[in-house]
Backbone as a chain_set.jsonl record, in Angstrom:
{"seq": "STGFSSETESTQRFSFKLLLSQKKCQIAIWISDEHGAFVDTVYVTRKVGKKGLGNRGGSLDDKIGGSRLSTLPVWAHSRGIDYGNSDFYPPKDKPLPDAISSATPKAGEFIWNWESKDVLKNGRYLYYVEVNKSFDENEHHDYSWYRGQPSVVWQGSILVGDKSDESEAKIIGHGHASGESGKIVSDLTTLTTSLKLIDKVTATYQP", "coords": {"N": [[11.695, 18.162, -5.102], [9.742, 16.4, -7.148], [9.304, 14.527, -8.785], [8.581, 13.962, -10.777], [8.87, 14.572, -14.828], [8.908, 17.474, -16.872], [7.686, 16.654, -19.504], [5.188, 15.7, -21.354], [3.434, 13.073, -22.2], [3.124, 9.588, -21.552], [4.573, 6.564, -22.059], [5.463, 5.255, -19.867], [5.667, 2.165, -18.562], [4.662, 0.295, -15.799], [4.299, -2.945, -13.969], [2.995, -4.639, -11.223], [3.762, -7.45, -9.688], [1.871, -9.894, -7.035], [2.371, -12.054, -5.214], [-0.359, -13.552, -3.377], [-1.569, -15.358, -0.179], [-3.615, -15.329, 0.99], [-6.893, -14.493, 0.861], [-9.585, -11.25, 0.686], [-6.995, -9.393, 1.836], [-6.661, -6.237, 2.552], [-4.609, -3.95, 0.317], [-1.994, -1.513, -0.919], [0.35, -0.136, -3.051], [2.77, 1.98, -3.777], [4.75, 4.629, -4.938], [7.832, 6.073, -4.067], [10.347, 8.88, -4.322], [14.632, 7.858, -4.555], [14.872, 8.529, -2.414], [13.132, 8.448, -0.638], [10.315, 10.018, -0.51], [7.023, 10.737, -1.138], [5.446, 9.996, -4.247], [3.53, 8.842, -5.913], [0.656, 7.472, -5.423], [-0.383, 3.625, -6.86], [-1.933, 1.665, -6.44], [-4.721, 0.921, -4.226], [-6.53, -1.002, -2.615], [-10.709, -1.183, -3.473], [-11.865, -1.001, -1.057], [-10.841, 0.497, 1.15], [-9.779, 3.121, -0.675], [-12.041, 3.781, -1.918], [-14.522, 3.388, -0.78], [-14.259, 4.057, 1.703], [-12.874, 2.718, 4.026], [-10.972, 3.453, 5.7], [-11.691, 5.82, 6.545], [-14.59, 6.647, 8.066], [-15.896, 8.188, 9.867], [-16.667, 8.432, 13.623], [-15.16, 6.337, 16.205], [-12.02, 4.543, 16.622], [-11.768, 0.936, 16.433], [-14.878, 0.703, 16.981], [-17.434, -0.863, 16.668], [-19.543, -0.81, 15.016], [-19.112, 0.423, 12.735], [-16.426, 1.974, 12.827], [-13.709, 4.511, 11.813], [-11.148, 2.527, 10.324], [-8.0, 3.057, 11.85], [-5.436, 1.68, 11.785], [-5.794, 0.248, 9.232], [-3.701, 0.633, 6.613], [-1.877, 2.197, 7.409], [0.824, 3.598, 6.712], [0.656, 3.84, 3.246], [-1.661, 5.522, 3.504], [-0.07, 7.914, 5.466], [1.778, 8.666, 3.959], [1.279, 9.756, 1.925], [-0.149, 11.57, 3.05], [-2.271, 13.757, 2.952], [-4.314, 14.961, 5.091], [-7.592, 14.936, 5.701], [-8.923, 15.66, 7.504], [-8.696, 16.105, 11.046], [-6.858, 14.746, 11.873], [-6.828, 12.079, 9.862], [-6.336, 10.978, 7.7], [-6.842, 8.784, 5.363], [-8.399, 8.63, 2.528], [-12.058, 9.31, 2.639], [-15.637, 8.214, 1.916], [-16.612, 10.154, 0.385], [-15.036, 11.402, -0.822], [-13.712, 9.804, -3.132], [-10.58, 8.143, -4.147], [-9.215, 7.738, -7.162], [-11.118, 5.713, -9.917], [-8.775, 4.128, -11.771], [-6.819, 3.627, -10.264], [-7.771, 1.761, -8.185], [-9.462, -1.268, -7.175], [-11.604, -4.133, -6.822], [-10.622, -6.478, -3.675], [-8.254, -8.405, -4.087], [-8.532, -11.656, -4.712], [-6.782, -14.78, -3.126], [-3.64, -16.123, -4.146], [-2.258, -15.283, -7.954], [-1.471, -11.513, -8.002], [-2.143, -9.531, -10.604], [-0.935, -5.8, -11.122], [-0.958, -3.564, -13.546], [0.313, -0.545, -14.405], [0.435, 3.236, -15.708], [2.054, 6.026, -14.576], [0.32, 8.96, -14.602], [1.591, 11.251, -14.979], [5.062, 12.589, -16.354], [7.741, 10.17, -15.259], [10.824, 10.909, -14.102], [14.367, 10.288, -15.029], [15.94, 7.526, -13.818], [16.57, 6.038, -9.797], [13.811, 4.57, -8.376], [11.917, 3.948, -5.352], [9.273, 1.487, -4.042], [6.198, 0.378, -2.497], [4.614, -1.942, -0.891], [2.102, -2.159, 1.114], [0.012, -4.108, 3.146], [-2.426, -5.703, 4.963], [-4.646, -7.103, 7.249], [-7.69, -7.799, 8.525], [-8.979, -9.292, 11.3], [-6.564, -10.971, 11.956], [-5.355, -11.72, 14.505], [-2.7, -12.105, 16.901], [-1.019, -13.847, 20.044], [0.669, -11.683, 20.454], [-0.233, -9.507, 19.43], [-3.665, -8.559, 19.872], [-6.103, -6.755, 19.506], [-8.937, -5.824, 19.463], [-12.011, -6.317, 18.527], [-11.87, -6.771, 15.716], [-9.126, -5.982, 14.947], [-6.001, -7.178, 14.465], [-2.574, -8.509, 14.257], [-0.71, -5.598, 12.692], [-0.348, -3.724, 10.141], [2.305, -5.24, 7.105], [5.134, -4.703, 5.368], [6.057, -4.061, 2.402], [9.219, -3.453, 0.721], [10.842, -2.402, -2.551], [13.341, -2.001, -4.912], [13.803, 0.263, -8.525], [14.74, 0.605, -11.403], [14.003, 3.606, -13.604], [14.285, 4.54, -16.795], [16.01, 4.521, -19.71], [15.981, 1.567, -20.583], [14.485, -1.549, -19.842], [13.732, -2.729, -16.466], [13.278, -4.536, -13.713], [12.71, -6.447, -10.931], [13.276, -7.551, -7.176], [10.582, -7.528, -4.082], [11.318, -7.389, -0.423], [10.33, -7.81, 2.693], [10.114, -5.144, 5.108], [9.135, -3.924, 6.955], [7.162, -3.338, 9.748], [3.594, -1.501, 9.88], [2.076, 1.136, 12.141], [0.491, -0.278, 14.804], [-1.976, 1.315, 15.836], [-2.691, 2.962, 13.722], [-1.626, 5.453, 14.264], [0.493, 6.873, 12.999], [2.843, 7.333, 10.998], [5.045, 5.703, 10.366], [7.519, 3.396, 10.065], [8.228, 0.468, 11.479], [10.677, -1.832, 12.502], [11.274, -3.971, 13.486], [9.89, -7.204, 13.433], [9.666, -9.431, 15.572], [7.384, -9.492, 16.603], [5.364, -10.472, 15.326], [3.188, -12.844, 13.526], [1.719, -14.868, 11.588], [0.811, -12.928, 9.817], [2.962, -12.096, 8.404], [3.154, -13.646, 6.44], [0.61, -12.958, 4.39], [1.442, -11.98, 2.062], [3.313, -13.552, -0.087], [5.326, -13.199, -2.287], [6.495, -10.517, -3.856], [7.277, -8.704, -6.958], [8.388, -6.408, -9.043], [8.301, -4.797, -12.523], [9.348, -2.257, -15.187], [8.762, -0.866, -18.147], [10.163, 1.061, -20.688]], "CA": [[11.539, 17.565, -6.009], [8.114, 16.073, -7.524], [9.612, 13.187, -9.591], [8.006, 13.819, -12.389], [9.867, 15.416, -16.002], [8.22, 18.104, -17.826], [7.441, 16.372, -20.41], [3.501, 15.892, -21.009], [3.189, 12.113, -22.739], [3.861, 8.906, -21.117], [4.88, 5.714, -22.428], [6.099, 4.253, -19.034], [4.345, 0.869, -18.309], [4.916, -0.675, -14.792], [4.025, -4.092, -13.325], [3.338, -5.099, -9.978], [3.041, -9.25, -9.439], [1.704, -10.286, -6.231], [1.431, -13.931, -5.03], [-1.072, -13.429, -2.557], [-1.612, -16.623, 0.088], [-4.66, -15.174, 1.703], [-7.816, -13.376, 0.424], [-9.508, -10.129, 1.854], [-6.11, -8.802, 2.67], [-6.637, -4.629, 2.316], [-3.551, -3.295, -0.35], [-1.982, -0.567, -1.184], [0.877, 0.183, -3.82], [3.006, 3.431, -4.172], [6.458, 4.816, -5.303], [8.352, 7.004, -3.562], [12.347, 8.733, -4.868], [15.104, 7.369, -3.719], [15.106, 9.323, -0.864], [11.492, 7.752, 0.097], [9.879, 10.664, -1.088], [6.075, 10.083, -2.065], [5.659, 10.221, -5.334], [1.971, 8.388, -6.306], [-0.438, 6.028, -5.418], [-0.255, 3.032, -7.663], [-2.714, 0.836, -6.185], [-4.953, 0.302, -3.071], [-8.321, -1.829, -2.725], [-11.21, -0.652, -3.145], [-12.55, -0.347, 0.625], [-9.787, 2.155, 1.722], [-9.511, 4.06, -1.689], [-13.57, 4.425, -2.604], [-15.373, 3.228, 0.364], [-14.337, 4.554, 3.059], [-12.893, 2.342, 5.521], [-9.828, 4.091, 6.923], [-12.334, 7.129, 7.593], [-16.368, 6.438, 8.675], [-16.589, 8.747, 11.868], [-16.839, 7.354, 14.373], [-14.27, 5.563, 16.875], [-10.957, 3.074, 16.514], [-12.473, -0.364, 17.105], [-16.128, 1.044, 16.848], [-18.568, -2.416, 16.351], [-20.698, -0.07, 14.443], [-18.291, 0.278, 11.803], [-15.555, 3.389, 12.896], [-12.712, 4.221, 11.169], [-10.294, 1.382, 10.398], [-6.723, 3.702, 11.097], [-4.901, 0.907, 11.428], [-5.544, -0.301, 7.566], [-2.708, 0.842, 5.77], [-1.214, 3.856, 8.269], [2.034, 3.75, 6.217], [0.692, 4.628, 2.89], [-2.397, 6.764, 3.859], [0.858, 9.059, 6.036], [3.283, 8.654, 3.376], [0.105, 10.563, 0.888], [0.271, 13.312, 3.85], [-2.875, 14.294, 2.946], [-5.123, 14.857, 6.028], [-8.701, 14.622, 5.238], [-9.536, 16.353, 9.149], [-8.963, 15.275, 12.368], [-5.887, 13.713, 11.802], [-7.145, 11.196, 9.219], [-5.385, 10.364, 5.921], [-7.772, 8.062, 4.952], [-10.315, 8.88, 1.65], [-13.577, 9.406, 2.762], [-16.467, 7.889, 0.905], [-17.307, 11.277, -0.288], [-13.781, 11.935, -1.528], [-12.378, 8.338, -3.512], [-9.675, 8.108, -5.503], [-9.812, 7.489, -9.185], [-10.722, 3.694, -10.269], [-7.765, 3.937, -11.852], [-5.471, 2.711, -8.876], [-8.226, 0.621, -7.394], [-10.003, -2.323, -8.038], [-11.817, -5.126, -5.272], [-9.793, -7.117, -3.271], [-7.885, -9.641, -4.833], [-8.601, -13.366, -4.606], [-5.716, -15.786, -2.906], [-3.489, -16.183, -5.591], [-1.257, -14.248, -8.155], [-2.967, -10.698, -8.723], [-1.031, -8.41, -11.111], [-1.817, -4.457, -11.385], [-0.394, -2.751, -14.26], [-0.304, 0.8, -14.205], [1.425, 4.028, -15.968], [2.281, 7.414, -14.147], [-0.045, 10.003, -15.387], [2.712, 12.211, -15.213], [6.278, 11.465, -16.725], [8.632, 10.176, -14.702], [12.497, 11.79, -14.563], [15.095, 9.445, -14.776], [16.751, 7.95, -12.094], [15.724, 4.998, -9.506], [12.622, 4.604, -7.546], [11.416, 2.72, -4.348], [8.208, 0.9, -4.374], [5.964, -0.302, -1.378], [3.433, -2.694, -0.994], [1.176, -2.661, 2.13], [-1.094, -5.625, 3.274], [-2.927, -5.956, 6.254], [-6.075, -8.584, 7.276], [-8.588, -7.893, 9.584], [-9.377, -10.952, 12.695], [-5.344, -11.794, 12.015], [-4.269, -11.65, 15.893], [-1.872, -13.291, 17.485], [-0.344, -13.886, 20.953], [1.573, -10.37, 21.011], [-1.582, -8.299, 18.931], [-5.094, -8.466, 19.762], [-6.268, -5.42, 20.338], [-10.264, -5.823, 19.891], [-13.14, -7.414, 17.869], [-11.43, -6.975, 14.262], [-7.959, -5.693, 15.097], [-4.752, -8.155, 15.039], [-1.252, -7.731, 13.863], [-0.597, -4.335, 11.993], [0.211, -3.954, 8.684], [3.448, -5.656, 6.752], [5.146, -3.269, 4.288], [7.412, -4.478, 0.943], [10.016, -2.521, 0.137], [11.97, -2.713, -3.72], [13.845, -0.305, -5.658], [13.157, 0.072, -9.871], [15.18, 2.293, -12.459], [13.392, 4.077, -14.424], [15.211, 5.064, -18.101], [16.094, 4.05, -21.564], [15.866, 0.313, -20.729], [13.769, -2.133, -19.067], [14.05, -3.237, -15.359], [12.467, -5.782, -13.089], [12.807, -6.394, -9.465], [12.111, -8.172, -6.199], [10.798, -6.766, -2.871], [11.794, -7.717, 0.549], [9.7, -7.104, 4.179], [11.226, -4.095, 5.617], [8.798, -3.88, 8.416], [5.406, -3.262, 9.561], [2.903, -0.028, 10.598], [1.8, 1.581, 13.48], [-0.976, -0.892, 15.716], [-3.28, 1.611, 16.044], [-2.608, 3.475, 13.001], [-1.513, 6.909, 14.658], [1.516, 7.752, 12.712], [3.143, 6.708, 9.473], [6.193, 4.724, 10.641], [7.798, 2.065, 9.725], [9.196, -0.44, 12.59], [11.533, -2.884, 11.612], [11.149, -4.958, 14.916], [9.258, -8.441, 12.93], [9.685, -10.37, 16.098], [6.139, -10.057, 17.286], [4.575, -10.702, 14.176], [3.274, -14.3, 12.556], [1.012, -15.202, 10.318], [0.86, -11.436, 8.934], [4.225, -11.891, 7.714], [2.564, -14.239, 5.175], [-0.16, -13.057, 3.92], [2.345, -11.932, 0.686], [4.39, -14.812, -0.582], [5.858, -13.076, -3.017], [6.268, -9.227, -4.695], [8.151, -8.469, -7.91], [7.868, -5.236, -10.442], [8.544, -4.646, -13.807], [9.255, -1.204, -15.726], [8.89, -1.054, -19.329], [10.39, 2.287, -21.668]], "C": [[9.998, 16.474, -6.364], [8.969, 14.301, -7.929], [9.401, 12.998, -10.736], [8.655, 14.903, -13.486], [8.396, 16.181, -16.437], [7.596, 18.236, -18.642], [5.974, 15.761, -20.375], [3.206, 13.787, -21.668], [4.132, 11.203, -21.89], [3.542, 7.357, -21.746], [5.545, 4.388, -21.382], [5.426, 3.615, -18.578], [5.324, 0.386, -16.967], [4.162, -1.773, -14.345], [4.284, -4.424, -12.307], [2.773, -6.265, -9.689], [2.979, -8.763, -7.398], [1.372, -11.595, -6.078], [0.71, -13.634, -3.527], [-1.594, -15.197, -1.494], [-3.324, -16.5, 1.077], [-5.48, -13.838, 0.567], [-8.26, -12.533, 1.422], [-8.481, -9.374, 2.463], [-6.48, -7.287, 1.96], [-4.925, -4.432, 1.849], [-3.301, -2.395, -0.537], [-0.244, -0.769, -1.733], [1.338, 1.453, -3.968], [4.458, 3.616, -4.255], [6.421, 6.265, -4.795], [9.811, 7.725, -4.617], [12.502, 7.8, -4.206], [15.587, 7.247, -2.274], [14.164, 9.168, -0.095], [10.505, 9.162, 0.15], [8.386, 10.521, -1.118], [6.045, 10.606, -3.014], [4.123, 10.394, -6.212], [2.047, 7.364, -6.07], [-0.674, 5.15, -6.377], [-1.533, 2.276, -7.777], [-3.357, 1.197, -4.909], [-6.631, -0.161, -3.558], [-8.934, -0.868, -2.379], [-12.144, -0.02, -1.462], [-12.003, 0.902, 1.113], [-9.982, 2.872, 0.198], [-10.913, 4.565, -2.201], [-14.751, 4.288, -1.449], [-15.096, 3.776, 1.785], [-13.727, 3.84, 4.313], [-11.992, 2.5, 6.447], [-10.895, 5.365, 7.59], [-13.671, 7.066, 7.344], [-16.679, 6.964, 9.271], [-16.541, 7.447, 12.211], [-15.175, 6.438, 15.342], [-13.05, 4.668, 16.322], [-11.685, 2.064, 17.147], [-14.201, -0.368, 17.072], [-16.718, -0.105, 16.191], [-18.905, -1.977, 15.229], [-20.294, 0.045, 12.871], [-17.735, 2.14, 12.176], [-14.901, 3.285, 11.884], [-11.396, 3.034, 11.552], [-8.902, 2.3, 10.184], [-5.467, 2.718, 10.654], [-4.469, 0.201, 9.995], [-3.937, -0.929, 7.358], [-2.141, 1.837, 6.043], [-0.007, 4.24, 7.214], [1.931, 4.8, 4.744], [-0.092, 5.849, 2.964], [-1.011, 7.899, 4.572], [1.695, 9.198, 5.176], [2.071, 9.733, 2.235], [0.192, 11.958, 1.511], [-0.64, 13.934, 3.287], [-4.1, 14.296, 4.094], [-6.561, 15.642, 5.61], [-9.557, 15.663, 6.562], [-9.257, 15.539, 10.23], [-7.533, 14.003, 12.449], [-5.986, 12.286, 10.9], [-6.928, 11.044, 8.038], [-5.761, 9.402, 5.355], [-8.768, 8.934, 3.872], [-11.381, 8.783, 2.458], [-14.153, 9.106, 1.493], [-16.403, 8.652, -0.623], [-16.35, 11.826, -1.117], [-12.896, 10.417, -2.601], [-12.156, 8.992, -4.619], [-10.265, 7.429, -6.769], [-9.804, 5.883, -9.386], [-9.763, 3.676, -11.521], [-6.926, 3.398, -11.46], [-6.18, 1.869, -7.984], [-9.179, -0.49, -7.898], [-10.717, -3.107, -6.453], [-10.647, -5.867, -4.917], [-9.945, -8.253, -3.467], [-8.208, -10.93, -3.841], [-7.193, -13.674, -3.676], [-5.087, -16.133, -4.207], [-2.423, -15.104, -6.617], [-2.223, -13.354, -8.717], [-1.234, -9.502, -9.066], [-2.045, -7.232, -11.665], [-0.589, -4.244, -12.325], [-0.627, -1.167, -14.282], [0.71, 1.603, -15.042], [0.75, 5.085, -15.195], [1.64, 8.383, -14.858], [0.785, 10.855, -15.675], [4.102, 11.48, -16.065], [6.867, 11.688, -15.527], [10.342, 10.509, -14.744], [12.716, 10.015, -14.146], [15.685, 9.132, -13.782], [15.964, 6.13, -11.527], [15.16, 5.761, -8.489], [12.36, 3.565, -6.528], [10.052, 2.446, -4.499], [8.074, 0.047, -3.426], [4.811, -0.976, -1.537], [3.219, -2.93, 0.574], [0.553, -3.367, 2.474], [-0.709, -5.974, 4.506], [-4.339, -6.989, 6.117], [-6.659, -8.142, 8.309], [-8.698, -9.775, 10.301], [-7.678, -11.66, 12.272], [-4.608, -11.395, 13.148], [-3.648, -12.433, 15.845], [-1.475, -13.236, 19.204], [-0.348, -12.13, 21.693], [0.145, -9.497, 20.309], [-2.803, -8.506, 18.783], [-5.867, -7.31, 20.753], [-7.839, -5.333, 20.618], [-11.032, -6.46, 18.596], [-12.43, -7.953, 15.804], [-9.857, -6.573, 14.194], [-6.556, -6.323, 15.541], [-3.547, -7.453, 14.771], [-1.802, -6.634, 12.836], [0.095, -4.742, 10.582], [1.817, -4.553, 8.213], [3.921, -4.81, 5.662], [6.579, -3.768, 3.413], [8.336, -3.047, 0.94], [10.711, -3.314, -1.535], [12.655, -1.304, -4.317], [13.671, -0.705, -7.338], [13.9, 1.235, -10.203], [15.03, 2.558, -13.788], [14.01, 4.787, -15.861], [14.399, 4.709, -19.631], [15.472, 2.611, -21.497], [14.958, -0.506, -19.123], [14.425, -2.378, -17.344], [13.17, -3.976, -14.535], [13.625, -6.049, -11.574], [12.062, -7.186, -8.304], [12.025, -7.695, -5.069], [10.919, -7.418, -1.745], [10.495, -7.445, 1.693], [10.558, -6.274, 4.731], [10.703, -3.707, 7.16], [7.356, -4.078, 8.702], [4.767, -1.992, 10.371], [2.92, -0.04, 11.791], [0.529, 0.385, 13.939], [-1.578, -0.456, 15.217], [-3.367, 2.564, 14.552], [-2.526, 5.212, 13.169], [-0.169, 7.556, 13.889], [1.642, 6.562, 11.044], [4.356, 5.786, 9.156], [6.533, 3.683, 10.68], [8.576, 1.363, 10.833], [9.325, -1.422, 11.81], [11.667, -3.991, 12.817], [9.998, -5.925, 14.265], [8.867, -9.527, 13.989], [8.227, -10.733, 16.77], [4.951, -10.581, 16.268], [4.871, -12.301, 13.276], [2.57, -14.45, 11.182], [0.741, -14.233, 9.288], [1.992, -11.467, 7.947], [4.024, -12.836, 6.345], [1.713, -14.472, 4.235], [0.163, -12.617, 2.485], [3.411, -12.681, 0.509], [5.437, -14.344, -1.509], [6.171, -11.68, -3.614], [7.211, -8.97, -5.57], [7.629, -7.206, -8.661], [8.757, -5.382, -11.461], [8.473, -3.473, -14.566], [9.515, -1.726, -17.376], [8.971, 0.248, -20.498], [9.369, 2.261, -22.625]], "O": [[9.423, 15.909, -5.433], [9.027, 13.267, -7.263], [9.823, 12.179, -11.552], [8.945, 16.026, -13.073], [7.247, 15.744, -16.388], [6.953, 19.245, -18.935], [5.601, 15.319, -19.289], [2.273, 13.427, -20.95], [5.275, 11.478, -21.524], [2.375, 6.996, -21.9], [5.926, 3.253, -21.669], [4.424, 4.098, -18.052], [6.525, 0.15, -17.096], [2.98, -1.429, -14.333], [5.458, -4.622, -11.994], [1.57, -6.366, -9.447], [3.578, -7.917, -6.734], [0.426, -12.201, -6.582], [1.467, -13.508, -2.565], [-1.949, -16.147, -2.191], [-3.929, -17.413, 1.64], [-5.062, -12.889, -0.095], [-7.876, -12.588, 2.59], [-8.744, -8.712, 3.467], [-6.566, -7.285, 0.732], [-4.033, -4.657, 2.667], [-4.314, -1.7, -0.455], [0.486, -1.447, -1.01], [0.477, 2.268, -4.299], [5.267, 2.861, -3.716], [5.617, 7.19, -4.913], [10.22, 7.066, -5.572], [11.741, 7.075, -3.564], [16.197, 6.518, -1.492], [14.168, 9.625, 1.049], [9.863, 9.192, 1.2], [8.47, 9.293, -1.142], [6.527, 11.738, -3.055], [3.661, 11.35, -6.834], [2.89, 6.484, -6.245], [-1.382, 5.731, -7.199], [-2.165, 2.171, -8.827], [-2.597, 1.891, -4.234], [-7.457, 0.186, -4.403], [-8.607, 0.033, -1.607], [-12.738, 0.992, -1.089], [-12.533, 1.979, 1.388], [-11.093, 3.359, 0.407], [-10.99, 5.621, -2.83], [-15.715, 5.048, -1.347], [-15.852, 3.803, 2.756], [-13.976, 4.232, 5.453], [-11.962, 2.028, 7.584], [-10.903, 5.75, 8.759], [-13.989, 7.494, 6.235], [-17.818, 6.725, 9.672], [-16.459, 6.298, 11.779], [-14.235, 6.056, 14.646], [-13.392, 3.993, 15.351], [-12.193, 2.222, 18.257], [-14.77, -1.457, 17.139], [-16.406, -0.258, 15.01], [-18.621, -2.685, 14.263], [-21.072, -0.213, 11.952], [-18.353, 3.173, 11.917], [-15.086, 2.41, 11.038], [-10.884, 2.778, 12.641], [-8.461, 2.493, 9.051], [-4.749, 2.814, 9.659], [-3.37, -0.237, 9.655], [-3.307, -1.955, 7.613], [-1.776, 2.566, 5.121], [-0.008, 5.434, 6.918], [2.5, 5.886, 4.627], [0.349, 6.959, 2.668], [-1.057, 8.961, 3.952], [2.606, 9.959, 5.503], [2.72, 10.707, 1.854], [0.446, 13.041, 0.982], [-0.183, 14.992, 2.855], [-4.947, 13.435, 3.854], [-6.569, 16.818, 5.246], [-10.631, 16.244, 6.405], [-9.583, 14.353, 10.283], [-7.407, 12.874, 12.921], [-5.221, 11.381, 11.234], [-7.953, 11.006, 7.357], [-4.895, 8.936, 4.615], [-9.662, 9.703, 4.225], [-11.385, 7.713, 3.067], [-13.713, 9.402, 0.382], [-16.277, 8.329, -1.804], [-16.639, 12.608, -2.022], [-11.683, 10.216, -2.651], [-12.685, 9.724, -5.455], [-11.296, 6.868, -7.139], [-8.915, 5.067, -9.145], [-10.244, 2.99, -12.423], [-6.196, 2.667, -12.13], [-5.58, 1.257, -7.1], [-9.587, -0.481, -9.06], [-10.432, -2.756, -5.308], [-9.706, -5.945, -5.707], [-10.891, -9.025, -3.309], [-8.13, -11.062, -2.62], [-6.48, -12.683, -3.521], [-5.746, -16.397, -5.213], [-1.841, -14.182, -6.045], [-3.204, -13.608, -9.416], [-0.222, -9.064, -8.519], [-3.137, -7.288, -12.231], [0.547, -4.62, -12.038], [-1.754, -0.684, -14.173], [1.79, 1.051, -15.254], [-0.461, 5.239, -15.041], [2.269, 8.807, -15.827], [0.719, 11.304, -16.82], [4.224, 10.289, -16.349], [6.799, 12.695, -14.822], [10.923, 10.151, -15.769], [12.092, 9.119, -13.579], [16.03, 9.913, -12.895], [15.282, 5.343, -12.182], [15.469, 6.808, -7.919], [12.559, 2.381, -6.799], [9.492, 3.286, -5.204], [8.906, -0.809, -3.126], [3.987, -0.568, -2.356], [3.933, -3.686, 1.233], [-0.002, -3.515, 1.385], [0.339, -6.318, 5.052], [-4.853, -7.456, 5.101], [-5.89, -8.094, 9.27], [-8.535, -10.91, 9.853], [-7.607, -12.888, 12.296], [-3.505, -10.854, 13.065], [-3.693, -13.402, 15.087], [-1.83, -12.13, 19.611], [-0.877, -11.586, 22.663], [-0.419, -8.773, 21.129], [-3.229, -8.664, 17.638], [-6.088, -7.1, 21.946], [-8.217, -4.896, 21.704], [-10.395, -7.088, 17.75], [-12.533, -8.944, 15.081], [-9.329, -6.963, 13.152], [-6.029, -6.112, 16.634], [-3.353, -6.247, 14.928], [-2.902, -6.651, 12.284], [0.772, -5.684, 10.171], [2.661, -4.289, 9.069], [3.074, -4.187, 5.021], [7.757, -3.796, 3.767], [7.997, -1.882, 1.147], [10.99, -4.509, -1.63], [12.485, -0.093, -4.172], [13.418, -1.886, -7.575], [13.884, 2.361, -9.708], [15.573, 2.078, -14.782], [14.155, 5.991, -15.648], [13.322, 4.649, -20.225], [14.525, 2.368, -22.245], [14.879, -0.166, -17.942], [15.62, -2.16, -17.147], [12.012, -3.894, -14.945], [14.827, -5.872, -11.374], [10.864, -7.462, -8.256], [13.089, -7.296, -4.597], [10.479, -8.538, -2.003], [9.626, -6.696, 1.247], [11.737, -6.601, 4.865], [11.354, -3.359, 8.145], [6.556, -4.779, 8.083], [5.331, -1.527, 11.362], [3.498, -0.837, 12.529], [-0.415, 0.33, 13.15], [-2.093, -0.97, 14.224], [-4.542, 2.887, 14.38], [-3.125, 6.038, 12.481], [0.176, 8.699, 14.188], [1.023, 5.685, 10.441], [4.625, 5.26, 8.076], [5.906, 2.856, 11.341], [9.7, 1.818, 11.043], [8.649, -1.865, 10.882], [12.457, -4.914, 12.618], [8.894, -5.457, 14.545], [8.041, -10.397, 13.713], [7.913, -11.801, 17.293], [3.837, -11.001, 16.581], [5.861, -12.782, 12.724], [2.918, -14.166, 10.036], [0.488, -14.526, 8.12], [1.942, -10.934, 6.839], [4.724, -12.688, 5.343], [1.658, -15.428, 3.461], [-0.713, -12.817, 1.643], [4.478, -12.358, 1.03], [6.459, -15.026, -1.579], [5.764, -12.084, -4.703], [8.309, -8.967, -5.015], [6.417, -7.076, -8.837], [9.826, -5.983, -11.365], [7.286, -3.337, -14.861], [10.223, -2.663, -17.745], [7.965, 0.464, -21.174], [9.326, 3.12, -23.505]]}, "num_chains": 1, "name": "protein.A"}
C-alpha cells in the first residue's frame, strides 16, 4: 500500500514545528505508513535536496568535495532511489522540487507547512525528522575533517482523518556513521551534543 487514496484533490494540511538550538543543520522530514513503509518526503534542506551534498562524486571524506553519505542516511535509504553506485542521495542534476526544500534554517523556531501532492488514506502515519551537523565531533565520533557524530532521528505519529490531530516526536536513534545503510541504531550512549541540535519537534494535521 502506498498510503495514497484514489481521490484527486487534497485539503490535508500538515505543519511541522522544530525548535533548533543550532544553525547550519541538515534536516529531512518524511512520512511513512504505520508499519514504517515510506510514503513521501515532506522537507529536506536545499544543500541535500538540490545542491547534491550527498551525491557529488568523489570518495567519502574527500576534502575537495566528495559525497557526504553520512548526512541524512535514514531518509536517503528510506526513499529507496538508487542514483548509481549505491548512492541514494539526489545529485545536483536531478534536484528535488522547490516545494519540499528551503535554505538551511537558522537557530530558533522553524515551521514547515506541507500538503501531500496526493490524498493520503485515512489512518495513522509515522513522521520522522533526521538532523545532522558537520564538525560535531566528540570522543566517540571523530572520523574525518568534517564527519563527527551521526545523524539523530526523531519519530512521532499522527492520525489522518476527518478530525485534526497533533503530537510531539521523540528521539528514537541515530543513523549509520558512514551512511552505508538506512538502519536506525537505538543505542544513543555515544552521542552528546548531537542530541541537542533540536530541542522539540511537533506536528499538526488539519483536514
